[in-house]
Amino acid sequence: MAVAGIFFSLFTLNVTSYFEVMIYGILPVGLLWMCFMGVSINRYQQSLNDVLIWNEEKEITKKHWQRWSRRQLAIVGNVIFTPEQKGMGALLGEPENVPAYPCKARPLADVTHHSVASLLADIHVRLEEQCSDYHHMLHAVYLFSSSTGGDEKTEYAVFQQWGLFPEPFTSIDAISPLFDNDFDGLILVLCAQLWQEGNEKRESEFVSAQLISSSLFAQQNSIPVFAGLGRVMPLDPEGIAYNMDILLEYNQLQFNELHHVWVTQTDETLVANIMQYADQRQWQLPKRLPVHLIDHSFGPASDMAFPLALAMLTDAVNITGQDQLIIGRTLPQTKTMQLCLITEKLFSE
C-alpha cells in the first residue's frame, strides 16, 4: 500500500522531493491503512464479544435446562402386585430364570382375596409400614382409568378406604404439572388392572400404588424417600442417540451409573437401536441381559403399561439399589414414545 502511495505521488502529483512523497503519498496511505485496520479490529472485537456473549447465554440456558430436567418427585411409598410371586425380583435374576409369557395374560400371584376393597386395604397396610401416618398427609388420589372409562366400583372402594374421591386420569402426562410445583402433602397414584367378570382376559392383572410428594416437602418433613421420579420425556425412536445424550448431559449422569434399561410396548428396532447406541458410546450394559423386556414376561401391554412400569421400576430400584430407565409408548395406539429415569436418590438441587 505504501509503494502504491509513492507511485501515485510521483506520477500523478508530480512531487519533486522526498518530503513531498512522504506528505502526499505515504502519509495519506498510512492513515487510510490505519482506518481500515481500526475498522477490522473493531469488527473482530465485536465478533469476539458476540461469541463470548453467545457462549455465556448458551451456558446459562444449559444450566436452566439441567435444573428443569433434574426436578424430581419423591416416591415415599411403593406397592405393586404382579403375576409373579417374587414381583420384579423375578425379572432381575439370572436370564435363564426370567419368566417368559409374551402372549399370555396371567392373574395376580399370591393374592387370595381378589376384591378391590381387600386389595386396597392391603395396600394401605403396606404403605403405612413404609411411610408412617401417611394418611394424615394425603390430600389427593389419582386413579388411572383405561381409555374405555373408569370403574365405579374401584372409585367407590378408594373413597371407602381413604375418604377421598379419586381423580381419574388416562395418561401419565397428568402428573407433569407436579414437577414444577412444590406442593404440600402426599398424592397417591393408583393403577388397578383387574379382570372384570364376563370380559375377555387380554392383559395380565396388576395393582400398583405410589405415594409421591415434592422433594421439598419430603425433605422438610424428614420423610424417607424410596426413589426419585424423573420427568417423562418424549423420545424419537430414530434419534435415540440424541435423546440419550441429552438425558445423560442434562441429568449430569455417566454411562457407568446406569445399568438397567427397561422397555414396554416397543419393537425389535428400538431394542436394536439401544444396543447400537450402547456399542457406539461404550456403554457397558449387562452382556447376558442388556435390556429388560417387560412385555416378554408379563404379556400384552395395556393403556396402563407406562404408569405400571413406573411402579415396577421403583421396586427394581429398591431391589438393586441402582437407577432404572424405562422406554416405551404411553398408550398402545400411539406412535409417540417416551422415557423416564427413576433414581435411587433424589438429585441435589
mmCIF file of C-alpha atoms in Angstrom:
data_model
loop_
_atom_site.group_PDB
_atom_site.id
_atom_site.type_symbol
_atom_site.label_atom_id
_atom_site.label_comp_id
_atom_site.label_asym_id
_atom_site.label_seq_id
_atom_site.Cartn_x
_atom_site.Cartn_y
_atom_site.Cartn_z
ATOM 1 C CA MET A 1 0.000 0.000 0.000
ATOM 2 C CA ALA A 2 2.927 2.365 0.788
ATOM 3 C CA VAL A 3 4.501 1.613 -2.631
ATOM 4 C CA ALA A 4 1.197 2.453 -4.324
ATOM 5 C CA GLY A 5 1.133 5.778 -2.484
ATOM 6 C CA ILE A 6 4.696 6.591 -3.616
ATOM 7 C CA PHE A 7 3.923 5.878 -7.295
ATOM 8 C CA PHE A 8 0.686 7.848 -7.040
ATOM 9 C CA SER A 9 2.505 10.909 -5.674
ATOM 10 C CA LEU A 10 5.348 10.676 -8.222
ATOM 11 C CA PHE A 11 3.339 10.233 -11.399
ATOM 12 C CA THR A 12 0.064 11.946 -10.541
ATOM 13 C CA LEU A 13 1.011 14.821 -8.256
ATOM 14 C CA ASN A 14 4.465 15.436 -9.850
ATOM 15 C CA VAL A 15 6.223 15.754 -6.499
ATOM 16 C CA THR A 16 9.972 16.560 -6.607
ATOM 17 C CA SER A 17 11.258 15.819 -3.092
ATOM 18 C CA TYR A 18 11.257 13.035 -0.527
ATOM 19 C CA PHE A 19 9.361 15.262 1.891
ATOM 20 C CA GLU A 20 6.564 15.759 -0.631
ATOM 21 C CA VAL A 21 6.481 11.999 -1.276
ATOM 22 C CA MET A 22 6.105 11.465 2.460
ATOM 23 C CA ILE A 23 3.398 14.132 2.860
ATOM 24 C CA TYR A 24 1.359 13.445 -0.287
ATOM 25 C CA GLY A 25 1.979 9.735 -0.793
ATOM 26 C CA ILE A 26 2.945 7.628 2.202
ATOM 27 C CA LEU A 27 1.186 9.568 4.976
ATOM 28 C CA PRO A 28 -2.348 9.554 3.450
ATOM 29 C CA VAL A 29 -1.992 5.909 2.548
ATOM 30 C CA GLY A 30 -0.801 5.160 6.077
ATOM 31 C CA LEU A 31 -3.758 6.985 7.567
ATOM 32 C CA LEU A 32 -6.111 5.121 5.238
ATOM 33 C CA TRP A 33 -4.485 1.816 6.217
ATOM 34 C CA MET A 34 -4.902 2.654 9.902
ATOM 35 C CA CYS A 35 -8.596 3.400 9.308
ATOM 36 C CA PHE A 36 -9.073 0.030 7.608
ATOM 37 C CA MET A 37 -7.202 -1.719 10.423
ATOM 38 C CA GLY A 38 -9.267 0.109 13.043
ATOM 39 C CA VAL A 39 -12.499 -0.975 11.383
ATOM 40 C CA SER A 40 -11.228 -4.562 11.083
ATOM 41 C CA ILE A 41 -10.095 -4.690 14.716
ATOM 42 C CA ASN A 42 -13.401 -3.200 15.853
ATOM 43 C CA ARG A 43 -15.351 -5.786 13.880
ATOM 44 C CA TYR A 44 -13.143 -8.558 15.249
ATOM 45 C CA GLN A 45 -13.702 -7.363 18.813
ATOM 46 C CA GLN A 46 -17.448 -7.147 18.224
ATOM 47 C CA SER A 47 -17.468 -10.665 16.777
ATOM 48 C CA LEU A 48 -15.390 -11.911 19.698
ATOM 49 C CA ASN A 49 -17.766 -10.251 22.171
ATOM 50 C CA ASP A 50 -20.749 -11.760 20.345
ATOM 51 C CA VAL A 51 -19.180 -15.214 20.598
ATOM 52 C CA LEU A 52 -18.423 -14.746 24.300
ATOM 53 C CA ILE A 53 -21.955 -13.486 24.979
ATOM 54 C CA TRP A 54 -23.409 -16.367 22.936
ATOM 55 C CA ASN A 55 -21.346 -18.938 24.853
ATOM 56 C CA GLU A 56 -22.347 -17.335 28.147
ATOM 57 C CA GLU A 57 -26.035 -17.340 27.200
ATOM 58 C CA LYS A 58 -25.695 -20.901 25.943
ATOM 59 C CA GLU A 59 -24.197 -21.985 29.268
ATOM 60 C CA ILE A 60 -26.944 -20.173 31.197
ATOM 61 C CA THR A 61 -29.602 -21.858 29.049
ATOM 62 C CA LYS A 62 -27.935 -25.236 29.520
ATOM 63 C CA LYS A 63 -27.898 -24.810 33.305
ATOM 64 C CA HIS A 64 -31.557 -23.776 33.189
ATOM 65 C CA TRP A 65 -32.484 -26.943 31.279
ATOM 66 C CA GLN A 66 -30.343 -29.026 33.614
ATOM 67 C CA ARG A 67 -32.229 -27.661 36.614
ATOM 68 C CA TRP A 68 -35.515 -28.242 34.792
ATOM 69 C CA SER A 69 -34.558 -31.792 33.826
ATOM 70 C CA ARG A 70 -33.285 -32.700 37.293
ATOM 71 C CA ARG A 71 -36.504 -31.654 39.020
ATOM 72 C CA GLN A 72 -37.953 -34.827 40.508
ATOM 73 C CA LEU A 73 -40.869 -36.058 42.531
ATOM 74 C CA ALA A 74 -40.074 -38.003 45.670
ATOM 75 C CA ILE A 75 -41.521 -41.515 45.809
ATOM 76 C CA VAL A 76 -42.077 -42.147 49.521
ATOM 77 C CA GLY A 77 -44.154 -45.303 49.214
ATOM 78 C CA ASN A 78 -44.493 -48.010 46.588
ATOM 79 C CA VAL A 79 -46.597 -51.165 46.403
ATOM 80 C CA ILE A 80 -47.118 -53.353 43.366
ATOM 81 C CA PHE A 81 -48.891 -56.679 42.910
ATOM 82 C CA THR A 82 -47.834 -58.617 39.800
ATOM 83 C CA PRO A 83 -48.393 -62.082 38.302
ATOM 84 C CA GLU A 84 -45.008 -63.091 39.750
ATOM 85 C CA GLN A 85 -44.688 -64.231 43.352
ATOM 86 C CA LYS A 86 -41.272 -62.539 43.637
ATOM 87 C CA GLY A 87 -42.504 -59.403 41.953
ATOM 88 C CA MET A 88 -39.831 -57.575 39.985
ATOM 89 C CA GLY A 89 -37.182 -59.744 41.594
ATOM 90 C CA ALA A 90 -38.200 -62.472 39.149
ATOM 91 C CA LEU A 91 -37.146 -60.269 36.214
ATOM 92 C CA LEU A 92 -33.844 -59.284 37.804
ATOM 93 C CA GLY A 93 -32.453 -62.763 38.332
ATOM 94 C CA GLU A 94 -30.402 -64.923 36.007
ATOM 95 C CA PRO A 95 -31.540 -64.563 32.367
ATOM 96 C CA GLU A 96 -32.467 -68.236 32.085
ATOM 97 C CA ASN A 97 -34.810 -67.850 35.072
ATOM 98 C CA VAL A 98 -36.626 -64.751 33.834
ATOM 99 C CA PRO A 99 -40.293 -65.679 33.177
ATOM 100 C CA ALA A 100 -41.331 -65.668 29.534
ATOM 101 C CA TYR A 101 -45.047 -65.265 28.818
ATOM 102 C CA PRO A 102 -45.148 -62.848 25.876
ATOM 103 C CA CYS A 103 -48.636 -63.840 24.752
ATOM 104 C CA LYS A 104 -50.267 -64.985 27.979
ATOM 105 C CA ALA A 105 -52.384 -62.883 30.313
ATOM 106 C CA ARG A 106 -51.849 -64.012 33.908
ATOM 107 C CA PRO A 107 -53.636 -63.354 37.203
ATOM 108 C CA LEU A 108 -52.097 -61.780 40.280
ATOM 109 C CA ALA A 109 -49.787 -64.107 42.173
ATOM 110 C CA ASP A 110 -50.158 -64.855 45.864
ATOM 111 C CA VAL A 111 -53.410 -62.954 46.227
ATOM 112 C CA THR A 112 -56.156 -64.972 47.846
ATOM 113 C CA HIS A 113 -58.607 -62.074 48.096
ATOM 114 C CA HIS A 114 -59.369 -60.552 44.738
ATOM 115 C CA SER A 115 -61.894 -57.960 45.814
ATOM 116 C CA VAL A 116 -60.804 -54.403 45.163
ATOM 117 C CA ALA A 117 -61.602 -53.388 48.733
ATOM 118 C CA SER A 118 -59.344 -56.068 50.230
ATOM 119 C CA LEU A 119 -56.506 -55.208 47.840
ATOM 120 C CA LEU A 120 -56.733 -51.536 48.758
ATOM 121 C CA ALA A 121 -56.781 -52.425 52.449
ATOM 122 C CA ASP A 122 -53.598 -54.455 51.925
ATOM 123 C CA ILE A 123 -52.024 -51.519 50.085
ATOM 124 C CA HIS A 124 -52.908 -49.221 52.985
ATOM 125 C CA VAL A 125 -51.188 -51.517 55.485
ATOM 126 C CA ARG A 126 -48.028 -51.734 53.374
ATOM 127 C CA LEU A 127 -47.889 -48.001 52.759
ATOM 128 C CA GLU A 128 -48.322 -47.378 56.478
ATOM 129 C CA GLU A 129 -45.262 -49.562 57.091
ATOM 130 C CA GLN A 130 -43.256 -47.585 54.549
ATOM 131 C CA CYS A 131 -44.462 -44.095 55.472
ATOM 132 C CA SER A 132 -45.902 -43.924 58.968
ATOM 133 C CA ASP A 133 -49.100 -41.854 59.324
ATOM 134 C CA TYR A 134 -49.068 -41.083 55.606
ATOM 135 C CA HIS A 135 -52.871 -40.849 55.534
ATOM 136 C CA HIS A 136 -52.713 -37.685 57.641
ATOM 137 C CA MET A 137 -50.678 -36.005 54.883
ATOM 138 C CA LEU A 138 -52.642 -37.481 51.966
ATOM 139 C CA HIS A 139 -54.632 -34.853 50.092
ATOM 140 C CA ALA A 140 -55.332 -36.420 46.681
ATOM 141 C CA VAL A 141 -55.726 -39.795 44.998
ATOM 142 C CA TYR A 142 -55.138 -40.232 41.262
ATOM 143 C CA LEU A 143 -56.726 -43.325 39.738
ATOM 144 C CA PHE A 144 -55.632 -44.439 36.298
ATOM 145 C CA SER A 145 -58.627 -45.201 34.118
ATOM 146 C CA SER A 146 -58.453 -47.052 30.830
ATOM 147 C CA SER A 147 -59.422 -45.288 27.628
ATOM 148 C CA THR A 148 -62.786 -47.052 27.772
ATOM 149 C CA GLY A 149 -63.676 -45.362 31.060
ATOM 150 C CA GLY A 150 -63.221 -45.729 34.790
ATOM 151 C CA ASP A 151 -64.515 -48.410 37.133
ATOM 152 C CA GLU A 152 -67.143 -47.028 39.507
ATOM 153 C CA LYS A 153 -66.635 -49.900 41.956
ATOM 154 C CA THR A 154 -62.929 -49.125 42.192
ATOM 155 C CA GLU A 155 -63.626 -45.429 42.676
ATOM 156 C CA TYR A 156 -66.085 -46.197 45.469
ATOM 157 C CA ALA A 157 -63.612 -48.610 47.122
ATOM 158 C CA VAL A 158 -60.942 -45.892 47.030
ATOM 159 C CA PHE A 159 -63.325 -43.460 48.696
ATOM 160 C CA GLN A 160 -64.206 -46.021 51.350
ATOM 161 C CA GLN A 161 -60.540 -46.702 52.111
ATOM 162 C CA TRP A 162 -59.095 -43.191 52.125
ATOM 163 C CA GLY A 163 -62.075 -40.860 52.377
ATOM 164 C CA LEU A 164 -61.037 -39.115 49.169
ATOM 165 C CA PHE A 165 -62.810 -39.381 45.858
ATOM 166 C CA PRO A 166 -60.185 -40.305 43.240
ATOM 167 C CA GLU A 167 -59.295 -38.054 40.354
ATOM 168 C CA PRO A 168 -59.311 -40.217 37.194
ATOM 169 C CA PHE A 169 -56.554 -39.802 34.623
ATOM 170 C CA THR A 170 -55.901 -41.582 31.343
ATOM 171 C CA SER A 171 -52.317 -40.501 30.657
ATOM 172 C CA ILE A 172 -49.155 -40.270 32.707
ATOM 173 C CA ASP A 173 -48.920 -36.683 31.473
ATOM 174 C CA ALA A 174 -51.423 -35.809 34.214
ATOM 175 C CA ILE A 175 -48.609 -35.711 36.770
ATOM 176 C CA SER A 176 -46.349 -33.468 34.670
ATOM 177 C CA PRO A 177 -47.518 -30.186 36.299
ATOM 178 C CA LEU A 178 -46.487 -31.547 39.711
ATOM 179 C CA PHE A 179 -42.794 -31.326 38.846
ATOM 180 C CA ASP A 180 -42.834 -27.535 38.761
ATOM 181 C CA ASN A 181 -44.889 -27.082 41.904
ATOM 182 C CA ASP A 182 -43.506 -27.567 45.413
ATOM 183 C CA PHE A 183 -46.875 -28.777 46.659
ATOM 184 C CA ASP A 184 -47.542 -29.756 50.253
ATOM 185 C CA GLY A 185 -48.817 -33.157 51.294
ATOM 186 C CA LEU A 186 -48.826 -36.538 49.588
ATOM 187 C CA ILE A 187 -50.530 -37.780 46.440
ATOM 188 C CA LEU A 188 -51.447 -41.427 45.934
ATOM 189 C CA VAL A 189 -51.259 -42.700 42.348
ATOM 190 C CA LEU A 190 -53.222 -45.919 41.838
ATOM 191 C CA CYS A 191 -53.404 -48.312 38.897
ATOM 192 C CA ALA A 192 -55.806 -51.255 39.084
ATOM 193 C CA GLN A 193 -55.671 -53.543 36.067
ATOM 194 C CA LEU A 194 -58.001 -56.315 37.180
ATOM 195 C CA TRP A 195 -60.072 -58.761 35.207
ATOM 196 C CA GLN A 196 -63.740 -57.926 35.134
ATOM 197 C CA GLU A 197 -66.236 -60.735 35.246
ATOM 198 C CA GLY A 198 -67.523 -61.509 31.783
ATOM 199 C CA ASN A 199 -64.781 -59.525 29.997
ATOM 200 C CA GLU A 200 -62.019 -61.004 27.869
ATOM 201 C CA LYS A 201 -58.770 -61.510 29.768
ATOM 202 C CA ARG A 202 -56.427 -59.822 27.340
ATOM 203 C CA GLU A 203 -53.799 -58.382 29.720
ATOM 204 C CA SER A 204 -52.219 -59.623 32.921
ATOM 205 C CA GLU A 205 -53.502 -58.343 36.236
ATOM 206 C CA PHE A 206 -51.606 -55.636 38.110
ATOM 207 C CA VAL A 207 -52.301 -53.336 41.008
ATOM 208 C CA SER A 208 -49.871 -50.567 41.914
ATOM 209 C CA ALA A 209 -49.816 -47.712 44.395
ATOM 210 C CA GLN A 210 -47.246 -44.943 44.627
ATOM 211 C CA LEU A 211 -47.060 -42.233 47.255
ATOM 212 C CA ILE A 212 -45.442 -39.144 45.784
ATOM 213 C CA SER A 213 -44.566 -35.739 47.130
ATOM 214 C CA SER A 214 -42.475 -32.775 46.135
ATOM 215 C CA SER A 215 -38.828 -33.264 47.025
ATOM 216 C CA LEU A 216 -39.008 -30.138 49.205
ATOM 217 C CA PHE A 217 -41.940 -31.489 51.240
ATOM 218 C CA ALA A 218 -40.174 -34.817 51.800
ATOM 219 C CA GLN A 219 -37.039 -33.011 52.929
ATOM 220 C CA GLN A 220 -38.848 -30.602 55.250
ATOM 221 C CA ASN A 221 -40.777 -33.415 56.928
ATOM 222 C CA SER A 222 -37.860 -35.890 57.047
ATOM 223 C CA ILE A 223 -39.815 -38.485 55.058
ATOM 224 C CA PRO A 224 -37.696 -41.432 53.833
ATOM 225 C CA VAL A 225 -37.526 -41.429 50.038
ATOM 226 C CA PHE A 226 -37.730 -44.706 48.111
ATOM 227 C CA ALA A 227 -36.679 -43.244 44.774
ATOM 228 C CA GLY A 228 -36.617 -40.110 42.666
ATOM 229 C CA LEU A 229 -39.144 -39.951 39.824
ATOM 230 C CA GLY A 230 -37.881 -38.006 36.821
ATOM 231 C CA ARG A 231 -39.863 -36.228 34.157
ATOM 232 C CA VAL A 232 -41.483 -38.274 31.404
ATOM 233 C CA MET A 233 -39.713 -37.112 28.251
ATOM 234 C CA PRO A 234 -40.609 -37.643 24.565
ATOM 235 C CA LEU A 235 -38.394 -39.961 22.545
ATOM 236 C CA ASP A 236 -37.768 -40.170 18.826
ATOM 237 C CA PRO A 237 -37.055 -43.867 18.070
ATOM 238 C CA GLU A 238 -34.872 -42.870 15.109
ATOM 239 C CA GLY A 239 -32.987 -40.286 17.142
ATOM 240 C CA ILE A 240 -32.339 -42.320 20.257
ATOM 241 C CA ALA A 241 -28.659 -41.320 20.283
ATOM 242 C CA TYR A 242 -29.558 -37.628 20.520
ATOM 243 C CA ASN A 243 -32.256 -38.233 23.155
ATOM 244 C CA MET A 244 -29.961 -40.364 25.291
ATOM 245 C CA ASP A 245 -27.114 -37.856 25.024
ATOM 246 C CA ILE A 246 -29.458 -35.088 26.177
ATOM 247 C CA LEU A 247 -30.809 -37.247 29.021
ATOM 248 C CA LEU A 248 -27.340 -38.009 30.352
ATOM 249 C CA GLU A 249 -25.973 -34.500 29.847
ATOM 250 C CA TYR A 250 -28.916 -32.645 31.391
ATOM 251 C CA ASN A 251 -29.185 -35.064 34.312
ATOM 252 C CA GLN A 252 -25.396 -34.994 34.718
ATOM 253 C CA LEU A 253 -25.087 -38.773 34.633
ATOM 254 C CA GLN A 254 -22.331 -41.072 33.428
ATOM 255 C CA PHE A 255 -22.874 -44.274 31.467
ATOM 256 C CA ASN A 256 -21.417 -46.352 34.275
ATOM 257 C CA GLU A 257 -24.181 -45.072 36.579
ATOM 258 C CA LEU A 258 -26.991 -46.609 34.508
ATOM 259 C CA HIS A 259 -27.119 -50.390 34.119
ATOM 260 C CA HIS A 260 -30.827 -51.189 33.880
ATOM 261 C CA VAL A 261 -32.854 -50.302 30.790
ATOM 262 C CA TRP A 262 -36.471 -51.471 30.522
ATOM 263 C CA VAL A 263 -38.768 -51.355 27.515
ATOM 264 C CA THR A 264 -42.503 -51.793 27.085
ATOM 265 C CA GLN A 265 -44.779 -51.523 24.051
ATOM 266 C CA THR A 266 -41.785 -51.368 21.731
ATOM 267 C CA ASP A 267 -40.456 -53.379 18.819
ATOM 268 C CA GLU A 268 -37.176 -55.059 17.976
ATOM 269 C CA THR A 269 -35.993 -51.988 16.062
ATOM 270 C CA LEU A 270 -35.865 -49.859 19.197
ATOM 271 C CA VAL A 271 -34.013 -52.547 21.129
ATOM 272 C CA ALA A 272 -31.512 -52.817 18.259
ATOM 273 C CA ASN A 273 -31.064 -49.026 18.275
ATOM 274 C CA ILE A 274 -30.385 -49.110 22.014
ATOM 275 C CA MET A 275 -27.786 -51.831 21.551
ATOM 276 C CA GLN A 276 -26.140 -49.941 18.692
ATOM 277 C CA TYR A 277 -26.036 -46.761 20.764
ATOM 278 C CA ALA A 278 -24.529 -48.635 23.717
ATOM 279 C CA ASP A 279 -21.823 -50.050 21.450
ATOM 280 C CA GLN A 280 -21.001 -46.632 19.951
ATOM 281 C CA ARG A 281 -20.763 -44.945 23.352
ATOM 282 C CA GLN A 282 -19.051 -47.910 25.057
ATOM 283 C CA TRP A 283 -21.979 -48.120 27.442
ATOM 284 C CA GLN A 284 -21.377 -51.267 29.483
ATOM 285 C CA LEU A 285 -24.831 -52.826 29.767
ATOM 286 C CA PRO A 286 -25.069 -56.354 31.214
ATOM 287 C CA LYS A 287 -23.915 -58.730 28.480
ATOM 288 C CA ARG A 288 -26.399 -61.525 29.150
ATOM 289 C CA LEU A 289 -29.452 -59.307 29.593
ATOM 290 C CA PRO A 290 -28.692 -55.793 28.310
ATOM 291 C CA VAL A 291 -32.365 -54.753 28.068
ATOM 292 C CA HIS A 292 -35.264 -55.895 30.262
ATOM 293 C CA LEU A 293 -38.357 -56.745 28.197
ATOM 294 C CA ILE A 294 -41.406 -56.183 30.411
ATOM 295 C CA ASP A 295 -43.933 -57.432 27.854
ATOM 296 C CA HIS A 296 -41.883 -60.583 27.289
ATOM 297 C CA SER A 297 -42.547 -61.604 30.892
ATOM 298 C CA PHE A 298 -45.975 -60.133 31.571
ATOM 299 C CA GLY A 299 -47.685 -60.458 28.213
ATOM 300 C CA PRO A 300 -49.566 -57.929 26.055
ATOM 301 C CA ALA A 301 -49.432 -54.348 27.286
ATOM 302 C CA SER A 302 -52.416 -52.140 28.039
ATOM 303 C CA ASP A 303 -53.195 -48.445 28.465
ATOM 304 C CA MET A 304 -51.710 -48.699 31.957
ATOM 305 C CA ALA A 305 -48.375 -50.152 30.839
ATOM 306 C CA PHE A 306 -46.317 -46.992 31.364
ATOM 307 C CA PRO A 307 -47.766 -45.945 34.766
ATOM 308 C CA LEU A 308 -47.438 -49.533 35.959
ATOM 309 C CA ALA A 309 -43.850 -49.612 34.716
ATOM 310 C CA LEU A 310 -43.003 -46.653 36.954
ATOM 311 C CA ALA A 311 -44.090 -48.678 39.984
ATOM 312 C CA MET A 312 -42.224 -51.732 38.668
ATOM 313 C CA LEU A 313 -39.003 -49.772 38.263
ATOM 314 C CA THR A 314 -39.355 -48.222 41.707
ATOM 315 C CA ASP A 315 -39.496 -51.765 43.055
ATOM 316 C CA ALA A 316 -36.431 -52.597 40.938
ATOM 317 C CA VAL A 317 -34.583 -49.582 42.390
ATOM 318 C CA ASN A 318 -35.161 -50.910 45.900
ATOM 319 C CA ILE A 319 -34.037 -54.414 44.915
ATOM 320 C CA THR A 320 -30.871 -53.403 43.063
ATOM 321 C CA GLY A 321 -30.013 -50.080 44.690
ATOM 322 C CA GLN A 322 -29.391 -48.724 41.177
ATOM 323 C CA ASP A 323 -31.008 -46.235 38.804
ATOM 324 C CA GLN A 324 -33.523 -47.510 36.252
ATOM 325 C CA LEU A 325 -34.589 -46.231 32.812
ATOM 326 C CA ILE A 326 -37.919 -47.055 31.137
ATOM 327 C CA ILE A 327 -38.586 -46.538 27.423
ATOM 328 C CA GLY A 328 -41.922 -47.207 25.782
ATOM 329 C CA ARG A 329 -45.240 -45.951 24.495
ATOM 330 C CA THR A 330 -47.552 -44.274 26.960
ATOM 331 C CA LEU A 331 -50.562 -45.626 25.037
ATOM 332 C CA PRO A 332 -50.642 -48.681 22.732
ATOM 333 C CA GLN A 333 -52.477 -46.869 19.930
ATOM 334 C CA THR A 334 -49.954 -44.023 19.666
ATOM 335 C CA LYS A 335 -46.622 -43.928 17.889
ATOM 336 C CA THR A 336 -45.175 -41.469 20.385
ATOM 337 C CA MET A 337 -42.589 -42.991 22.675
ATOM 338 C CA GLN A 338 -41.337 -41.646 25.975
ATOM 339 C CA LEU A 339 -38.647 -42.326 28.522
ATOM 340 C CA CYS A 340 -38.389 -41.801 32.246
ATOM 341 C CA LEU A 341 -35.480 -42.069 34.652
ATOM 342 C CA ILE A 342 -36.033 -43.333 38.188
ATOM 343 C CA THR A 343 -33.085 -42.840 40.505
ATOM 344 C CA GLU A 344 -32.103 -44.411 43.786
ATOM 345 C CA LYS A 345 -31.622 -40.991 45.375
ATOM 346 C CA LEU A 346 -33.016 -37.574 44.661
ATOM 347 C CA PHE A 347 -30.778 -35.264 42.675
ATOM 348 C CA SER A 348 -29.370 -32.395 44.683
ATOM 349 C CA GLU A 349 -30.791 -29.088 43.530
#
